[in-house]
């Protein structure tokens, strides 16, 4: 069954088939990222735009600083079609350079600052950058990785050689026309299997993604005095997008480089933060910090989150202790952030079914669930998530085969497993490659993990398959426990049995694990499985 064979309303789901689409996209009023500073400088020049510690940019200062950074880039040969890498922890200068690169018609290549020298070398070599910007803490890694001896700008040097001083010393560059559909950003995927891929994105894709969120209806309660906090890594699409969520609206955003819950709470209290974007494990930790101090954050109106669902018990506790609204994003680097949202009104602990969902498609997006031969599946049937929308990647850099495999007739094959219900809500099952086949039955780890996270002793978990002499693969669970808690594996199995079919119940439970995570907070299930496979050898 092809999509052209079925009737689909302008916004809704196809009758009986796993295909849903958001409302029609209205691009009127869309602001491109290159225009964020000057558009708001024209109406609120002295309003704080970007704050990092003692460094504060009003919108008019940000507009001038970006144009000065365009001049600095030009002095280092970075103009239209140029490429620069950035390796550093969160700060304000990342966004000054990002917008400057866009205005210059260049491409920014953020580098995960947790990378080793060989991993950094791969990104530098693969991306063909000709300038590197880095924090002083990562200069040694960069120099070991950079075999070509590229020019290097250091973000946090004091004095005239520091990046901040060098930008301030430059005359603002005059604005020049740029193609919004040209590449502006290249983000590398986490590379859980094989080498990471460079996801090439245009300014139009980035801008449309933020515009779509704005018109989605989920932000209608936002006010003119919003003050956002951004603790998640800026080199990741989630952290980067959250700062731009503030800038596209003319709001104020505080950027911090520390995700310690005590630091997050301190900033919320000190700056009157109204909204932040964190992952559910940080929500738990933030509540624990609030309880320890016996304080609340009266200014906080919303917590936005992604990377994992919010379990009902955590939501109830969060509403009670934090007292704000919640919004969940679902997306990926290849769609420049978000493709579906579960809104505040759908975060109702009395309807836990919806909390297992990641929401419905945003305006301009279509989601289809397809089988191995790309056929459209019925509703409530797990398969691969395909997505179509205006913010898809342009290509995987220097990987034409991977690009051709992922982009088909305007659709992106996500590799994520999921299903759609009759109301168009999307439920994740798992990465297709992570599915466990136990005794001939398909087990989706995400489904088992969602149940295990409801156990009061479990902070987070990873479920994966290990070789089993009878069943082919045995369902295994590694549990990261809440501080001060312990649990008997037999108790966890009994708990899971209340909600899961027998073949889905873990046959092996490991406790006392500190789970590895990506920069966005996602548990690296593959690394956990690899660890236990090594132990078994």
Short mmCIF file of N, CA and C in Angstrom, two decimals, residues 305-432:
data_model
loop_
_atom_site.label_atom_id
_atom_site.label_comp_id
_atom_site.label_asym_id
_atom_site.label_seq_id
_atom_site.Cartn_x
_atom_site.Cartn_y
_atom_site.Cartn_z
N UNK A 305 11.59 18.67 27.60
CA UNK A 305 12.51 17.55 27.72
C UNK A 305 12.47 16.69 26.47
N UNK A 306 13.47 15.84 26.35
CA UNK A 306 13.56 14.90 25.24
C UNK A 306 14.47 13.76 25.65
N UNK A 307 14.79 12.88 24.70
CA UNK A 307 15.70 11.73 24.88
C UNK A 307 15.03 10.55 25.56
N UNK A 308 13.99 10.77 26.37
CA UNK A 308 13.27 9.66 27.02
C UNK A 308 11.91 10.18 27.46
N UNK A 309 10.98 9.25 27.67
CA UNK A 309 9.64 9.63 28.09
C UNK A 309 9.61 9.95 29.58
N UNK A 310 8.56 10.64 29.99
CA UNK A 310 8.34 10.97 31.40
C UNK A 310 7.39 9.96 31.99
N UNK A 311 7.87 9.17 32.98
CA UNK A 311 6.97 8.16 33.53
C UNK A 311 5.97 8.83 34.47
N UNK A 312 4.77 8.24 34.62
CA UNK A 312 3.70 8.89 35.40
C UNK A 312 4.09 9.23 36.82
N UNK A 313 4.83 8.34 37.49
CA UNK A 313 5.23 8.61 38.87
C UNK A 313 6.12 9.84 38.95
N UNK A 314 7.05 9.96 38.00
CA UNK A 314 7.93 11.12 37.99
C UNK A 314 7.14 12.38 37.67
N UNK A 315 6.19 12.30 36.74
CA UNK A 315 5.38 13.47 36.41
C UNK A 315 4.60 13.95 37.63
N UNK A 316 3.95 13.02 38.34
CA UNK A 316 3.18 13.41 39.52
C UNK A 316 4.06 14.10 40.54
N UNK A 317 5.25 13.53 40.76
CA UNK A 317 6.17 14.13 41.73
C UNK A 317 6.67 15.48 41.25
N UNK A 318 6.90 15.60 39.94
CA UNK A 318 7.41 16.84 39.38
C UNK A 318 6.37 17.96 39.49
N UNK A 319 5.13 17.66 39.16
CA UNK A 319 4.08 18.66 39.25
C UNK A 319 3.90 19.11 40.69
N UNK A 320 4.01 18.15 41.61
CA UNK A 320 3.84 18.48 43.03
C UNK A 320 4.99 19.35 43.54
N UNK A 321 6.24 19.00 43.18
CA UNK A 321 7.39 19.71 43.73
C UNK A 321 7.77 20.93 42.90
N UNK A 322 7.66 20.85 41.58
CA UNK A 322 8.09 21.96 40.74
C UNK A 322 6.92 22.86 40.36
N UNK A 323 5.76 22.23 40.12
CA UNK A 323 4.55 23.00 39.88
C UNK A 323 4.47 23.69 38.54
N UNK A 324 5.15 23.14 37.53
CA UNK A 324 5.12 23.77 36.21
C UNK A 324 4.56 22.80 35.18
N UNK A 325 4.50 23.25 33.93
CA UNK A 325 3.99 22.43 32.84
C UNK A 325 5.16 21.73 32.15
N UNK A 326 4.84 20.63 31.45
CA UNK A 326 5.87 19.84 30.78
C UNK A 326 5.54 19.68 29.31
N UNK A 327 6.60 19.61 28.50
CA UNK A 327 6.46 19.41 27.07
C UNK A 327 7.58 18.49 26.61
N UNK A 328 7.22 17.47 25.80
CA UNK A 328 8.22 16.53 25.31
C UNK A 328 8.45 16.71 23.81
N UNK A 329 9.75 16.73 23.43
CA UNK A 329 10.13 16.77 22.03
C UNK A 329 10.52 15.36 21.58
N UNK A 330 10.21 15.05 20.33
CA UNK A 330 10.80 13.87 19.68
C UNK A 330 11.36 14.31 18.34
N UNK A 331 12.61 14.00 18.13
CA UNK A 331 13.23 14.35 16.87
C UNK A 331 14.61 13.74 16.77
N UNK A 332 15.42 14.31 15.93
CA UNK A 332 16.76 13.77 15.68
C UNK A 332 17.55 14.81 14.89
N UNK A 333 18.84 14.60 14.83
CA UNK A 333 19.71 15.52 14.09
C UNK A 333 19.25 15.67 12.65
N UNK A 334 18.83 14.57 12.04
CA UNK A 334 18.49 14.58 10.62
C UNK A 334 17.23 15.38 10.29
N UNK A 335 16.42 15.72 11.29
CA UNK A 335 15.27 16.59 11.03
C UNK A 335 15.48 17.95 11.68
N UNK A 336 16.71 18.26 12.04
CA UNK A 336 17.11 19.54 12.63
C UNK A 336 16.36 19.81 13.93
N UNK A 337 16.12 18.76 14.68
CA UNK A 337 15.49 18.94 15.98
C UNK A 337 14.23 18.14 16.14
N UNK A 338 13.07 18.79 15.94
CA UNK A 338 11.80 18.23 16.37
C UNK A 338 10.89 17.88 15.21
N UNK A 339 10.21 16.73 15.31
CA UNK A 339 9.21 16.36 14.33
C UNK A 339 7.85 16.08 14.99
N UNK A 340 7.86 15.84 16.30
CA UNK A 340 6.61 15.57 17.03
C UNK A 340 6.74 16.13 18.44
N UNK A 341 5.61 16.53 19.00
CA UNK A 341 5.58 17.08 20.37
C UNK A 341 4.41 16.46 21.12
N UNK A 342 4.66 16.13 22.38
CA UNK A 342 3.61 15.79 23.33
C UNK A 342 3.45 17.02 24.23
N UNK A 343 2.32 17.69 24.09
CA UNK A 343 2.15 19.00 24.70
C UNK A 343 1.82 18.98 26.17
N UNK A 344 1.82 20.15 26.80
CA UNK A 344 1.54 20.25 28.23
C UNK A 344 0.19 19.67 28.64
N UNK A 345 -0.85 19.89 27.84
CA UNK A 345 -2.17 19.39 28.21
C UNK A 345 -2.25 17.86 28.14
N UNK A 346 -1.30 17.25 27.43
CA UNK A 346 -1.29 15.79 27.31
C UNK A 346 -0.44 15.13 28.39
N UNK A 347 0.20 15.94 29.23
CA UNK A 347 0.98 15.42 30.35
C UNK A 347 0.06 15.30 31.57
N UNK A 348 -0.73 14.26 31.53
CA UNK A 348 -1.73 14.03 32.57
C UNK A 348 -1.47 12.65 33.16
N UNK A 349 -1.03 12.62 34.41
CA UNK A 349 -0.67 11.35 35.05
C UNK A 349 -1.87 10.41 35.18
N UNK A 350 -3.07 10.95 35.07
CA UNK A 350 -4.25 10.08 35.15
C UNK A 350 -4.48 9.35 33.83
N UNK A 351 -3.73 9.71 32.79
CA UNK A 351 -3.79 9.02 31.51
C UNK A 351 -2.39 8.57 31.12
N UNK A 352 -1.85 7.60 31.84
CA UNK A 352 -0.45 7.20 31.60
C UNK A 352 -0.19 6.66 30.21
N UNK A 353 -1.23 6.22 29.53
CA UNK A 353 -1.06 5.71 28.17
C UNK A 353 -0.40 6.76 27.29
N UNK A 354 -0.88 8.01 27.38
CA UNK A 354 -0.33 9.07 26.54
C UNK A 354 1.11 9.39 26.89
N UNK A 355 1.48 9.22 28.15
CA UNK A 355 2.84 9.52 28.55
C UNK A 355 3.84 8.54 27.97
N UNK A 356 3.38 7.43 27.43
CA UNK A 356 4.27 6.51 26.71
C UNK A 356 4.50 6.99 25.28
N UNK A 357 3.72 7.98 24.86
CA UNK A 357 3.83 8.50 23.50
C UNK A 357 4.85 9.62 23.45
N UNK A 358 5.35 9.91 22.23
CA UNK A 358 6.20 11.08 22.03
C UNK A 358 5.45 12.17 21.27
N UNK A 359 4.13 12.02 21.19
CA UNK A 359 3.32 13.08 20.62
C UNK A 359 2.86 12.83 19.19
N UNK A 360 2.40 13.89 18.57
CA UNK A 360 1.88 13.84 17.21
C UNK A 360 2.69 14.75 16.30
N UNK A 361 2.64 14.51 14.99
CA UNK A 361 3.49 15.29 14.08
C UNK A 361 3.17 16.78 14.11
N UNK A 362 4.21 17.57 13.98
CA UNK A 362 4.09 19.02 13.95
C UNK A 362 3.59 19.50 12.58
N UNK A 363 3.16 20.75 12.47
CA UNK A 363 2.75 21.28 11.17
C UNK A 363 3.85 21.08 10.12
N UNK A 364 3.42 20.66 8.94
CA UNK A 364 4.35 20.45 7.85
C UNK A 364 5.02 19.09 7.83
N UNK A 365 4.83 18.28 8.88
CA UNK A 365 5.46 16.97 8.96
C UNK A 365 4.45 15.85 8.72
N UNK A 366 4.93 14.79 8.08
CA UNK A 366 4.17 13.55 7.93
C UNK A 366 5.02 12.43 8.51
N UNK A 367 4.34 11.49 9.17
CA UNK A 367 5.01 10.32 9.74
C UNK A 367 4.32 9.07 9.22
N UNK A 368 5.11 8.12 8.76
CA UNK A 368 4.58 6.84 8.30
C UNK A 368 5.35 5.72 8.97
N UNK A 369 4.66 4.61 9.24
CA UNK A 369 5.30 3.41 9.79
C UNK A 369 5.32 2.37 8.69
N UNK A 370 6.50 1.91 8.31
CA UNK A 370 6.66 1.00 7.19
C UNK A 370 7.37 -0.27 7.61
N UNK A 371 7.11 -1.33 6.85
CA UNK A 371 7.75 -2.62 7.08
C UNK A 371 9.08 -2.72 6.35
N UNK A 372 9.72 -3.89 6.41
CA UNK A 372 11.05 -4.07 5.79
C UNK A 372 11.09 -3.80 4.30
N UNK A 373 9.98 -4.04 3.60
CA UNK A 373 9.95 -3.77 2.15
C UNK A 373 9.30 -2.43 1.83
N UNK A 374 9.27 -1.53 2.84
CA UNK A 374 8.76 -0.17 2.71
C UNK A 374 7.24 -0.09 2.58
N UNK A 375 6.53 -1.20 2.78
CA UNK A 375 5.07 -1.13 2.71
C UNK A 375 4.51 -0.42 3.93
N UNK A 376 3.41 0.31 3.73
CA UNK A 376 2.75 1.01 4.82
C UNK A 376 2.03 0.00 5.71
N UNK A 377 2.25 0.09 7.02
CA UNK A 377 1.68 -0.88 7.95
C UNK A 377 0.37 -0.37 8.54
N UNK A 378 -0.43 -1.27 9.11
CA UNK A 378 -1.65 -0.83 9.81
C UNK A 378 -1.32 -0.09 11.10
N UNK A 379 -2.30 0.63 11.63
CA UNK A 379 -2.11 1.30 12.91
C UNK A 379 -1.82 0.26 13.99
N UNK A 380 -1.12 0.72 15.04
CA UNK A 380 -0.74 -0.12 16.19
C UNK A 380 0.17 -1.28 15.82
N UNK A 381 0.83 -1.19 14.67
CA UNK A 381 1.76 -2.24 14.24
C UNK A 381 3.17 -1.67 14.22
N UNK A 382 4.11 -2.26 14.98
CA UNK A 382 5.47 -1.72 15.01
C UNK A 382 6.17 -1.86 13.66
N UNK A 383 6.93 -0.87 13.31
CA UNK A 383 7.74 -0.87 12.10
C UNK A 383 8.74 0.25 12.17
N UNK A 384 9.28 0.63 11.01
CA UNK A 384 10.26 1.70 10.98
C UNK A 384 9.58 3.05 10.76
N UNK A 385 10.04 4.07 11.49
CA UNK A 385 9.48 5.41 11.37
C UNK A 385 10.11 6.11 10.17
N UNK A 386 9.25 6.52 9.23
CA UNK A 386 9.67 7.37 8.11
C UNK A 386 9.06 8.75 8.34
N UNK A 387 9.79 9.79 7.99
CA UNK A 387 9.30 11.15 8.21
C UNK A 387 9.58 12.02 7.00
N UNK A 388 8.63 12.90 6.72
CA UNK A 388 8.79 13.89 5.65
C UNK A 388 8.47 15.26 6.24
N UNK A 389 9.27 16.25 5.89
CA UNK A 389 9.04 17.60 6.40
C UNK A 389 10.04 18.58 5.82
N UNK A 390 9.89 19.87 6.14
CA UNK A 390 10.72 20.91 5.52
C UNK A 390 12.10 21.06 6.13
N UNK A 391 12.39 20.35 7.23
CA UNK A 391 13.67 20.57 7.91
C UNK A 391 14.59 19.35 7.85
N UNK A 392 14.39 18.50 6.83
CA UNK A 392 15.24 17.32 6.71
C UNK A 392 16.66 17.71 6.30
N UNK A 393 17.60 16.83 6.63
CA UNK A 393 18.98 17.00 6.21
C UNK A 393 19.09 17.11 4.69
N UNK A 394 20.16 17.74 4.24
CA UNK A 394 20.45 17.80 2.81
C UNK A 394 21.12 16.51 2.35
N UNK A 395 22.06 16.03 3.16
CA UNK A 395 22.82 14.83 2.81
C UNK A 395 23.67 14.41 4.00
N UNK A 396 24.20 13.21 3.93
CA UNK A 396 25.30 12.81 4.79
C UNK A 396 26.59 13.16 4.04
N UNK A 397 27.42 13.96 4.66
CA UNK A 397 28.60 14.50 4.01
C UNK A 397 29.52 13.38 3.49
N UNK A 398 29.82 13.45 2.20
CA UNK A 398 30.75 12.51 1.57
C UNK A 398 30.30 11.05 1.67
N UNK A 399 28.99 10.83 1.84
CA UNK A 399 28.48 9.46 1.95
C UNK A 399 27.25 9.33 1.05
N UNK A 400 27.45 9.29 -0.25
CA UNK A 400 26.30 9.24 -1.17
C UNK A 400 25.46 7.98 -0.99
N UNK A 401 26.08 6.84 -0.68
CA UNK A 401 25.30 5.62 -0.52
C UNK A 401 24.43 5.70 0.72
N UNK A 402 24.99 6.21 1.82
CA UNK A 402 24.20 6.36 3.05
C UNK A 402 23.07 7.36 2.83
N UNK A 403 23.34 8.42 2.07
CA UNK A 403 22.31 9.41 1.77
C UNK A 403 21.18 8.80 0.95
N UNK A 404 21.55 8.04 -0.08
CA UNK A 404 20.54 7.42 -0.94
C UNK A 404 19.72 6.39 -0.17
N UNK A 405 20.33 5.73 0.80
CA UNK A 405 19.61 4.74 1.60
C UNK A 405 18.64 5.40 2.58
N UNK A 406 18.99 6.61 3.04
CA UNK A 406 18.17 7.27 4.07
C UNK A 406 17.11 8.18 3.48
N UNK A 407 17.37 8.83 2.35
CA UNK A 407 16.43 9.77 1.74
C UNK A 407 15.81 9.16 0.50
N UNK A 408 14.51 8.89 0.57
CA UNK A 408 13.81 8.20 -0.51
C UNK A 408 12.54 8.96 -0.85
N UNK A 409 12.50 9.54 -2.04
CA UNK A 409 11.31 10.27 -2.52
C UNK A 409 10.83 11.32 -1.51
N UNK A 410 11.78 12.04 -0.91
CA UNK A 410 11.43 13.10 0.02
C UNK A 410 11.20 12.64 1.44
N UNK A 411 11.33 11.33 1.69
CA UNK A 411 11.15 10.77 3.03
C UNK A 411 12.50 10.42 3.63
N UNK A 412 12.60 10.57 4.95
CA UNK A 412 13.80 10.15 5.68
C UNK A 412 13.48 8.88 6.46
N UNK A 413 14.25 7.82 6.20
CA UNK A 413 14.13 6.57 6.95
C UNK A 413 14.93 6.73 8.24
N UNK A 414 14.24 6.80 9.36
CA UNK A 414 14.90 7.17 10.61
C UNK A 414 15.72 6.04 11.23
N UNK A 415 15.34 4.78 10.95
CA UNK A 415 15.97 3.67 11.66
C UNK A 415 15.37 3.44 13.03
N UNK A 416 14.54 4.38 13.52
CA UNK A 416 13.83 4.19 14.78
C UNK A 416 12.62 3.30 14.54
N UNK A 417 12.32 2.48 15.51
CA UNK A 417 11.11 1.68 15.46
C UNK A 417 9.98 2.37 16.20
N UNK A 418 8.77 2.24 15.67
CA UNK A 418 7.63 2.88 16.34
C UNK A 418 6.31 2.38 15.79
N UNK A 419 5.25 2.89 16.36
CA UNK A 419 3.91 2.60 15.89
C UNK A 419 3.04 3.82 16.10
N UNK A 420 1.99 3.94 15.30
CA UNK A 420 1.02 5.02 15.41
C UNK A 420 -0.31 4.46 15.87
N UNK A 421 -0.97 5.16 16.79
CA UNK A 421 -2.30 4.71 17.20
C UNK A 421 -3.36 5.41 16.34
N UNK A 422 -4.61 5.13 16.63
CA UNK A 422 -5.71 5.62 15.80
C UNK A 422 -5.87 7.14 15.88
N UNK A 423 -5.28 7.77 16.90
CA UNK A 423 -5.38 9.22 17.05
C UNK A 423 -4.14 9.94 16.53
N UNK A 424 -3.21 9.19 15.94
CA UNK A 424 -2.02 9.81 15.38
C UNK A 424 -0.89 10.01 16.36
N UNK A 425 -0.99 9.43 17.56
CA UNK A 425 0.11 9.52 18.52
C UNK A 425 1.18 8.50 18.15
N UNK A 426 2.42 8.93 18.24
CA UNK A 426 3.56 8.08 17.91
C UNK A 426 4.15 7.47 19.17
N UNK A 427 4.33 6.16 19.15
CA UNK A 427 4.94 5.43 20.27
C UNK A 427 6.22 4.77 19.77
N UNK A 428 7.32 5.03 20.46
CA UNK A 428 8.58 4.43 20.06
C UNK A 428 8.63 2.98 20.51
N UNK A 429 9.13 2.15 19.65
CA UNK A 429 9.44 0.78 20.06
C UNK A 429 10.95 0.68 20.23
N UNK A 430 11.71 0.86 19.17
CA UNK A 430 13.15 0.85 19.30
C UNK A 430 13.84 1.09 17.99
N UNK A 431 15.15 1.34 18.09
CA UNK A 431 15.95 1.27 16.89
C UNK A 431 15.78 -0.11 16.29
N UNK A 432 15.61 -0.18 14.98
CA UNK A 432 15.37 -1.46 14.32
C UNK A 432 16.48 -2.45 14.66
#
